[in-house]
Coordinates of C-alpha atoms in Angstrom, one line a residue:
X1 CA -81.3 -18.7 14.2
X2 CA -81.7 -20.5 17.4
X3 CA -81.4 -19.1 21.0
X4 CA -78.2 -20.6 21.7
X5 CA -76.1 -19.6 17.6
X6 CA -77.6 -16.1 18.7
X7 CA -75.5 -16.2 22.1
X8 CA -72.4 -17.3 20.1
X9 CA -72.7 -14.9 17.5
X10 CA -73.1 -11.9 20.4
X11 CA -70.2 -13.1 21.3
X12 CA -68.0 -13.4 18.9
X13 CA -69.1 -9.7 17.8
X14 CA -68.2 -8.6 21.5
X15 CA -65.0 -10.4 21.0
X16 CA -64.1 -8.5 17.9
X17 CA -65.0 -5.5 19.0
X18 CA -62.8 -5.6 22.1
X19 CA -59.6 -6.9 20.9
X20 CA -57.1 -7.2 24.0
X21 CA -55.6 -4.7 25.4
X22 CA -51.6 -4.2 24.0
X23 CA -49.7 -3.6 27.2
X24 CA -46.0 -2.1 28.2
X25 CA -44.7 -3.3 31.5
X26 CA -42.2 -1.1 32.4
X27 CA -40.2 -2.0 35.2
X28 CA -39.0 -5.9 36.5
X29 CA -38.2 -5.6 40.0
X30 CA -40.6 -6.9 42.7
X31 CA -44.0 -4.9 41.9
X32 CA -43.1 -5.9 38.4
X33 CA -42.0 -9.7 38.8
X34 CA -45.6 -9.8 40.6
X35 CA -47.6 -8.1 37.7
X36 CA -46.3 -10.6 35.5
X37 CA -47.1 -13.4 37.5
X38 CA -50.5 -12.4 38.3
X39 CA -50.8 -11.9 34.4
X40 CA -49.2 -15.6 34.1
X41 CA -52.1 -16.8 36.4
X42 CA -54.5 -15.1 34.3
X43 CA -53.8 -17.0 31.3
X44 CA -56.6 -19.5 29.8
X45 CA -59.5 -17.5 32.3
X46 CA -61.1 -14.2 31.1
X47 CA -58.9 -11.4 32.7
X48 CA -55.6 -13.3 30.7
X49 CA -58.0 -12.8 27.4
X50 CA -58.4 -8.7 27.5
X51 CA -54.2 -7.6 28.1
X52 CA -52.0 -8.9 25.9
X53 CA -47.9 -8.2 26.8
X54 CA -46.2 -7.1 24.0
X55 CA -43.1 -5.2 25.5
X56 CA -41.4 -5.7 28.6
X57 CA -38.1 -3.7 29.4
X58 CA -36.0 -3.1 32.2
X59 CA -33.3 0.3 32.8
X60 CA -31.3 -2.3 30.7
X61 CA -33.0 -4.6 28.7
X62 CA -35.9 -4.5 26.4
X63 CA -37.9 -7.0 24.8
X64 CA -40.7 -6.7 22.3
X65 CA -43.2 -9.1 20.2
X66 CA -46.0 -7.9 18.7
X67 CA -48.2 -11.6 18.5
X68 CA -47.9 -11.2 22.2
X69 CA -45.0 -12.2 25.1
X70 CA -46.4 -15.3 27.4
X71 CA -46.1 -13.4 30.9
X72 CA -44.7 -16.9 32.1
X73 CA -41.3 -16.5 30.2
X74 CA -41.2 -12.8 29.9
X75 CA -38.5 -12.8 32.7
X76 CA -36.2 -15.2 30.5
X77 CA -37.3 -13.5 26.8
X78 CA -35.9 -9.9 28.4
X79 CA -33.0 -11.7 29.8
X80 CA -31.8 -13.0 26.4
X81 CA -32.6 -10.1 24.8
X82 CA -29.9 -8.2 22.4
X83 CA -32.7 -5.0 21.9
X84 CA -31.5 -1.9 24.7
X85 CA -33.6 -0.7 26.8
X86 CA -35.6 2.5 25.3
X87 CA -38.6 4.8 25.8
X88 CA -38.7 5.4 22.2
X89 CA -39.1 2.2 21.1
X90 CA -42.6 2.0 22.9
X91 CA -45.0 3.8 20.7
X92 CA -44.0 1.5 18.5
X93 CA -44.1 -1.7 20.5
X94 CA -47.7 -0.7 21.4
X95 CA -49.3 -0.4 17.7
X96 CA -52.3 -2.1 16.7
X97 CA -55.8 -3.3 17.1
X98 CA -57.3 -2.3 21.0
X99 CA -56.2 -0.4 23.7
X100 CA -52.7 0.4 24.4
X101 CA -51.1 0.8 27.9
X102 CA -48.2 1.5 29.3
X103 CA -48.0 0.0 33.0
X104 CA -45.1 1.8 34.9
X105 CA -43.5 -0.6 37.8
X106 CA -40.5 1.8 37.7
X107 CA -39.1 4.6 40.3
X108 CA -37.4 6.2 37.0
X109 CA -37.6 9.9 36.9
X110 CA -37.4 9.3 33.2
X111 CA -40.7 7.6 32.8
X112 CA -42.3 10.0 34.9
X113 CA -41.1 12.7 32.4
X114 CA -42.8 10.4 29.6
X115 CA -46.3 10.1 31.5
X116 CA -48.0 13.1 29.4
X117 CA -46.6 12.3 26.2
X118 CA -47.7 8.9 26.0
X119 CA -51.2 10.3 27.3
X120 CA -52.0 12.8 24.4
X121 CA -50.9 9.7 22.3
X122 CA -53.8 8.2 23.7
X123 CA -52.0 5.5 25.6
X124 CA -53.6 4.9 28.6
X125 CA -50.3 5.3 31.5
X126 CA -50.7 2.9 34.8
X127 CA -48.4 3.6 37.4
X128 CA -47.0 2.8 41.3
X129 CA -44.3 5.5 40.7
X130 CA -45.0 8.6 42.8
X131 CA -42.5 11.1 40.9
X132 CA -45.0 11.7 38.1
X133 CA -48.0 13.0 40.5
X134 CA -45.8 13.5 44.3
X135 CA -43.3 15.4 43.0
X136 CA -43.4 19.0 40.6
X137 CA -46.7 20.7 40.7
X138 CA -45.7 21.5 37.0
X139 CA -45.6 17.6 36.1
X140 CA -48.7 17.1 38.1
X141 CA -50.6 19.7 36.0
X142 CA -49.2 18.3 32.3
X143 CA -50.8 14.5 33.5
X144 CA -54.2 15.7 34.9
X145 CA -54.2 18.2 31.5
X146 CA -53.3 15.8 29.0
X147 CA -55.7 13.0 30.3
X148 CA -58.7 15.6 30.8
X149 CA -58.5 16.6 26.7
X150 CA -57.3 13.2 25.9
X151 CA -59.1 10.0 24.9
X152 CA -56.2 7.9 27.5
X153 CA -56.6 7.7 31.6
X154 CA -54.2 8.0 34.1
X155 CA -54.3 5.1 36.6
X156 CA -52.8 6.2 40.0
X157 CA -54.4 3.9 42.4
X158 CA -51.2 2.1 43.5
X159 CA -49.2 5.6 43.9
X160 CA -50.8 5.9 47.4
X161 CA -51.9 2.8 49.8
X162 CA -50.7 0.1 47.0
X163 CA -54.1 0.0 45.4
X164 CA -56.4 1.0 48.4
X165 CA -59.5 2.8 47.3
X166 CA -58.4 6.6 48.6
X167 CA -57.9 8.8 45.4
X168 CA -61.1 7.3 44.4
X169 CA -63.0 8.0 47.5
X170 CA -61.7 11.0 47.4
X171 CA -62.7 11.8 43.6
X172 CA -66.1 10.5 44.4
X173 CA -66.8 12.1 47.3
X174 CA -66.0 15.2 45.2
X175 CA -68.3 14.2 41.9
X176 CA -71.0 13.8 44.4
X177 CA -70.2 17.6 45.9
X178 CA -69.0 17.0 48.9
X179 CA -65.8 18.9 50.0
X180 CA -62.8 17.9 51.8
X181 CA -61.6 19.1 55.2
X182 CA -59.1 17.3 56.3
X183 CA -56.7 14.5 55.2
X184 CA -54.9 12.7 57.9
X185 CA -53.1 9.4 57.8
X186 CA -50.5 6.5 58.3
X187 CA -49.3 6.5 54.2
X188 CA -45.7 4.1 55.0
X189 CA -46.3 0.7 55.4
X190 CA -42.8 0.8 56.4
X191 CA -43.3 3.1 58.9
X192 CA -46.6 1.6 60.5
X193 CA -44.9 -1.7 60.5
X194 CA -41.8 0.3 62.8
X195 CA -44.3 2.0 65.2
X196 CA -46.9 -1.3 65.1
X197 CA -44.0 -3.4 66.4
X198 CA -41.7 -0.4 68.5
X199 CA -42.2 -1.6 72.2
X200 CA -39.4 1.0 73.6
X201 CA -37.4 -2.2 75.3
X202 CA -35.7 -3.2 72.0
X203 CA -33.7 -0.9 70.3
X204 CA -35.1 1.0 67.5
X205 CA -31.7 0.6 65.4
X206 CA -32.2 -3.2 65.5
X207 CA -36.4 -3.1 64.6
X208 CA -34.9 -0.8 61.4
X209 CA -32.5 -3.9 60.2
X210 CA -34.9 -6.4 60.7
X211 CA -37.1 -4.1 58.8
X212 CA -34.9 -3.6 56.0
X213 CA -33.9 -7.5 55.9
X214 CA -37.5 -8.3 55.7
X215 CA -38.1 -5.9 52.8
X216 CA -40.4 -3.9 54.2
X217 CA -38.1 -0.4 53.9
X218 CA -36.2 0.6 51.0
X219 CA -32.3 -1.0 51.0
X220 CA -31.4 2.5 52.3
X221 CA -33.7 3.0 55.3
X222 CA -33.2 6.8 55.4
X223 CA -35.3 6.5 52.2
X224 CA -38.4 5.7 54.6
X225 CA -36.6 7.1 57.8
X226 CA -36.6 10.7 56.4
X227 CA -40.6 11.1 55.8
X228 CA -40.0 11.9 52.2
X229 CA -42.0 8.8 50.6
X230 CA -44.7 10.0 52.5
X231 CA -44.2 13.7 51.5
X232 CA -45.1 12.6 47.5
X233 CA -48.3 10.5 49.0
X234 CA -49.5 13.3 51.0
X235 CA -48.9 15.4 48.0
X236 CA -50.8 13.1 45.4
X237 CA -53.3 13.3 48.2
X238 CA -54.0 16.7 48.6
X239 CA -53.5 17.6 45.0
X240 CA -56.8 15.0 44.5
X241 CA -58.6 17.0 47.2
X242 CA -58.5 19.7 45.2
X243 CA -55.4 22.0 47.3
X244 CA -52.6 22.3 44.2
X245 CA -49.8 22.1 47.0
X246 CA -46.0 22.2 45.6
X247 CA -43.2 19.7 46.9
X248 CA -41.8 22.6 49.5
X249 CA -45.2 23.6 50.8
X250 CA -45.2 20.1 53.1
X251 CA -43.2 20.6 56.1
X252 CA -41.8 17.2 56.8
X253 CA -39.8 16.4 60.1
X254 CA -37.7 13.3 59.6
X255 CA -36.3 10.7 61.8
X256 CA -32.9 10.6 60.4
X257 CA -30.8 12.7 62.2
X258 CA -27.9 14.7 60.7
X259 CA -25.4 12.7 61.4
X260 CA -27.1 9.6 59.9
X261 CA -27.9 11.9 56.8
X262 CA -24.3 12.5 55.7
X263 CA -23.7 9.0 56.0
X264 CA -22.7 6.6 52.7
X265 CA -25.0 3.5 52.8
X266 CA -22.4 1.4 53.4
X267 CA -21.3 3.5 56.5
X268 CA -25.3 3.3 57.8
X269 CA -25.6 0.5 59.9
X270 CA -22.9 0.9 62.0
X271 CA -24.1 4.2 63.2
X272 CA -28.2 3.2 62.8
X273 CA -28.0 3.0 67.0
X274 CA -27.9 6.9 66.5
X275 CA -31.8 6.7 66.5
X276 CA -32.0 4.5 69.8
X277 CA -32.1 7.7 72.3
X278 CA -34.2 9.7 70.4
X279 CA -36.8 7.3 69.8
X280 CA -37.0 5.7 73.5
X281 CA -37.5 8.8 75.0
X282 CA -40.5 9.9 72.8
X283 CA -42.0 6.2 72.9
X284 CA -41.7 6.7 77.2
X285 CA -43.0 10.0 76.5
X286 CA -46.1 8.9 75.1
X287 CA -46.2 5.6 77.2
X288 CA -46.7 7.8 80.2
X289 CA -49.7 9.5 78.8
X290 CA -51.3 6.1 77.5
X291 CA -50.7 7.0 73.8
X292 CA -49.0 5.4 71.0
X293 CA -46.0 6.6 68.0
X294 CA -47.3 6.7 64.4
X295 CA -45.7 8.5 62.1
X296 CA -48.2 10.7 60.4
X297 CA -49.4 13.1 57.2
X298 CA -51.9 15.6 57.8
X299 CA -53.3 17.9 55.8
X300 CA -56.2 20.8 56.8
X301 CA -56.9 24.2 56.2
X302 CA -54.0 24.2 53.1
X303 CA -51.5 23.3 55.7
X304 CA -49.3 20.3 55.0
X305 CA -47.1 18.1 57.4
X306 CA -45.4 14.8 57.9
X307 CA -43.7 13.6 61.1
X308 CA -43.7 11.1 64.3
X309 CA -47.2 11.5 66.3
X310 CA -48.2 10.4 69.5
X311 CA -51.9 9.6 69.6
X312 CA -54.6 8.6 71.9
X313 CA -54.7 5.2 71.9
X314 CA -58.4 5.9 71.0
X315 CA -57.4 7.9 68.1
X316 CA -58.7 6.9 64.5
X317 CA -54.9 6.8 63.1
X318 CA -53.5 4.7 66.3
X319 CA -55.0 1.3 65.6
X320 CA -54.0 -0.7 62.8
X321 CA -50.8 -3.8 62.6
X322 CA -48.5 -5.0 60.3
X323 CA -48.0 -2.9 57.2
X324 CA -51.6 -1.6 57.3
X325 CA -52.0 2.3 56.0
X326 CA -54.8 4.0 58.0
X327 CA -56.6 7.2 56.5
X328 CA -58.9 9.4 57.8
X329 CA -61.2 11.9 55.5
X330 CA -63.1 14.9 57.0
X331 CA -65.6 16.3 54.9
X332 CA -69.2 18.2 54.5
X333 CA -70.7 14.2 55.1
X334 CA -67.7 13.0 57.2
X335 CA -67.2 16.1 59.6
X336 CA -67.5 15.0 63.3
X337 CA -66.7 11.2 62.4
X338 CA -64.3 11.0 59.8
X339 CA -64.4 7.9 56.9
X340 CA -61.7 5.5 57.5
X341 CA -59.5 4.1 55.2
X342 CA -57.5 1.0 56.4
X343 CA -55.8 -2.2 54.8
X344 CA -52.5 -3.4 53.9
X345 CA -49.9 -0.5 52.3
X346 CA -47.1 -2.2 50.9
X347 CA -46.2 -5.3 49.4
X348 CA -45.4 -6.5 45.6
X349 CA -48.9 -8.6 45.1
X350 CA -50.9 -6.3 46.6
X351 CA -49.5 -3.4 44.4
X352 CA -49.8 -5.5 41.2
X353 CA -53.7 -6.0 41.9
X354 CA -53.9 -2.4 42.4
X355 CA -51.9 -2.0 38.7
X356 CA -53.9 -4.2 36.8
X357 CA -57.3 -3.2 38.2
X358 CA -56.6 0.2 37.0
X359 CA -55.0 -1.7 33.7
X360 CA -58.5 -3.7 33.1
X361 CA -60.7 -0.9 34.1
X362 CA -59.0 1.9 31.6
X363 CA -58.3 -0.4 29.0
X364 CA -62.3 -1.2 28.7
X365 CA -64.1 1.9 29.8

């Protein structure tokens, strides 16, 4: 057989023994609009040639086709769909030759709750939703248990920094024996984007709308506002360093004050000039000391916290712009400089990447 049949018969036995991946997108918002259009792009290359989509649902809708669903007109096929939308019908949807993964693009407490099972039925669970690992230490220990004994990964790398490489850093720094300090960073992208753009001349209230228009917060600023998106990050954090911290063990200090909190949502931006005060004094605060506003999660020594910072303006945490997340790691390598973490934190295509790169990597390990 000549050199070049050889090559093609290598790879057409590579081929067969790595059919595509059979994949569940869960989830059709904006990180999930972008996963499929990143998987639409992919189509005809390599990277289109190991997932396949075979079921794509929404909280209402479901659609399922076991040949394979173009990414392309996924959008349309779930739109026309008659099948409801249910978790049980995924097992199902998922059978077949190759990996199988479920890719979760959802904030649903439900599919958190479905993360282990679909684990110790070897389905390999990717995931940008922070309820599954930010949120019970109980639900926390079922995943990491069920993919330790399993033969399916958890991928978690969009749950914290949309795909920035800090649980692995983290993981790696601890294969390698090292041991973490301290954990300290800017984990909203929201938040930084607030604070990277706060100059204490315009009001804070009207930075907030623009913010939300823009769709950099959650429709419901308070959602950001109150330091509790950050609270699940810091937790997934920690709980990846090794400290097995519980959801009441952060102390978090929010910005939304108690007569914002009580508020409906359609009540909210009437009364959002309740933050103005508040926030121009501590900006002129920490203007007088040459320092800047960031709100920040720390964790050292087992202690926990989230809240509004002022920093040296030399600080590791006070540089950054735009949407950028900043984290610093202190460890046995790391301990008078810390490793810096830093890129963009929140945004649809950036999430997708970090989805699919944990999609492509399990899928084929």
């Amino acid at each position: 057989m000549s050199a070049a049949a050889l090559d093609v018969a290598r790879a057409v036995v590579a081929q067969t023994r790595h059919a595509p991946a059979r994949v569940a997108l869960l989830g059709t918002g904006t990180v999930g609009s972008a996963v499929l259009a990143r998987l639409a792009a992919w189509q005809g290359n390599s990277l289109g040639q190991r997932l396949q989509l075979v079921h794509v649902a929404n909280s209402r809708k479901s659609a399922s086709d076991r040949s394979g669903l173009a990414p392309a007109e996924a959008a349309q096929r779930l739109a026309l769909a008659p099948q409801r939308s249910s978790l049980e019908t995924i097992d199902a949807a998922l059978k077949g030759e190759g990996a199988r993964v479920v890719i979760d693009a959802t904030a649903s407490e439900l599919v958190a709750e479905r993360h282990a099972h679909w684990l110790q039925q070897g389905i390999h669970v990717v995931t940008a939703c922070k309820i599954g690992q930010g949120t019970s230490l109980s639900r926390w220990r079922s995943i990491r248990t069920a993919a330790a004994i399993g033969s399916a990964g958890y991928g978690d790398s969009a749950t914290v920094g949309a795909g920035l490489p800090l649980l692995r850093s983290l993981r790696e720094l601890q294969a390698g024996g090292d041991r973490i300090h301290a954990i300290a960073g800017v984990l909203s992208g929201s938040l930084a984007w607030l604070f990277n753009h706060y100059d204490g001349m315009r009001p804070f209230s009207a930075l907030v709308r623009q913010a939300r228009d823009a769709g950099y917060t959650e429709p419901d600023p308070r959602d950001d506002l109150s330091g509790e998106d950050v609270r699940r990050k810091l937790l997934i954090l920690a709980r990846s360093a090794g400290v097995e911290l519980d959801a009441c063990d952060v102390e978090v200090t929010s910005l939304v004050p108690p007569e914002l909190a009580i508020l409906s949502r359609e009540a909210l931006d009437a009364a959002l000039p309740a933050l103005d005060a508040p926030l121009r004094d501590r900006y002129a605060s920490a203007y007088k000391r040459h320092e800047k506003l960031r709100f920040i999660a720390r964790l050292q020594d087992g202690v926990a916290r989230v809240g509004l910072e002022s920093l040296p303006a030399d600080h590791p945490l006070a540089g950054g712009a735009g949407t950028d997340n900043r984290v610093a790691i202190w460890s046995d390598r790391y301990s008078s400089q810390p490793l810096v973490i830093q890129g963009p934190g929140a945004g649809a295509e950036v999430t997708a990447a970090g989805l699919l790169d944990d999609a492509l990597r399990l899928s084929h390990r």
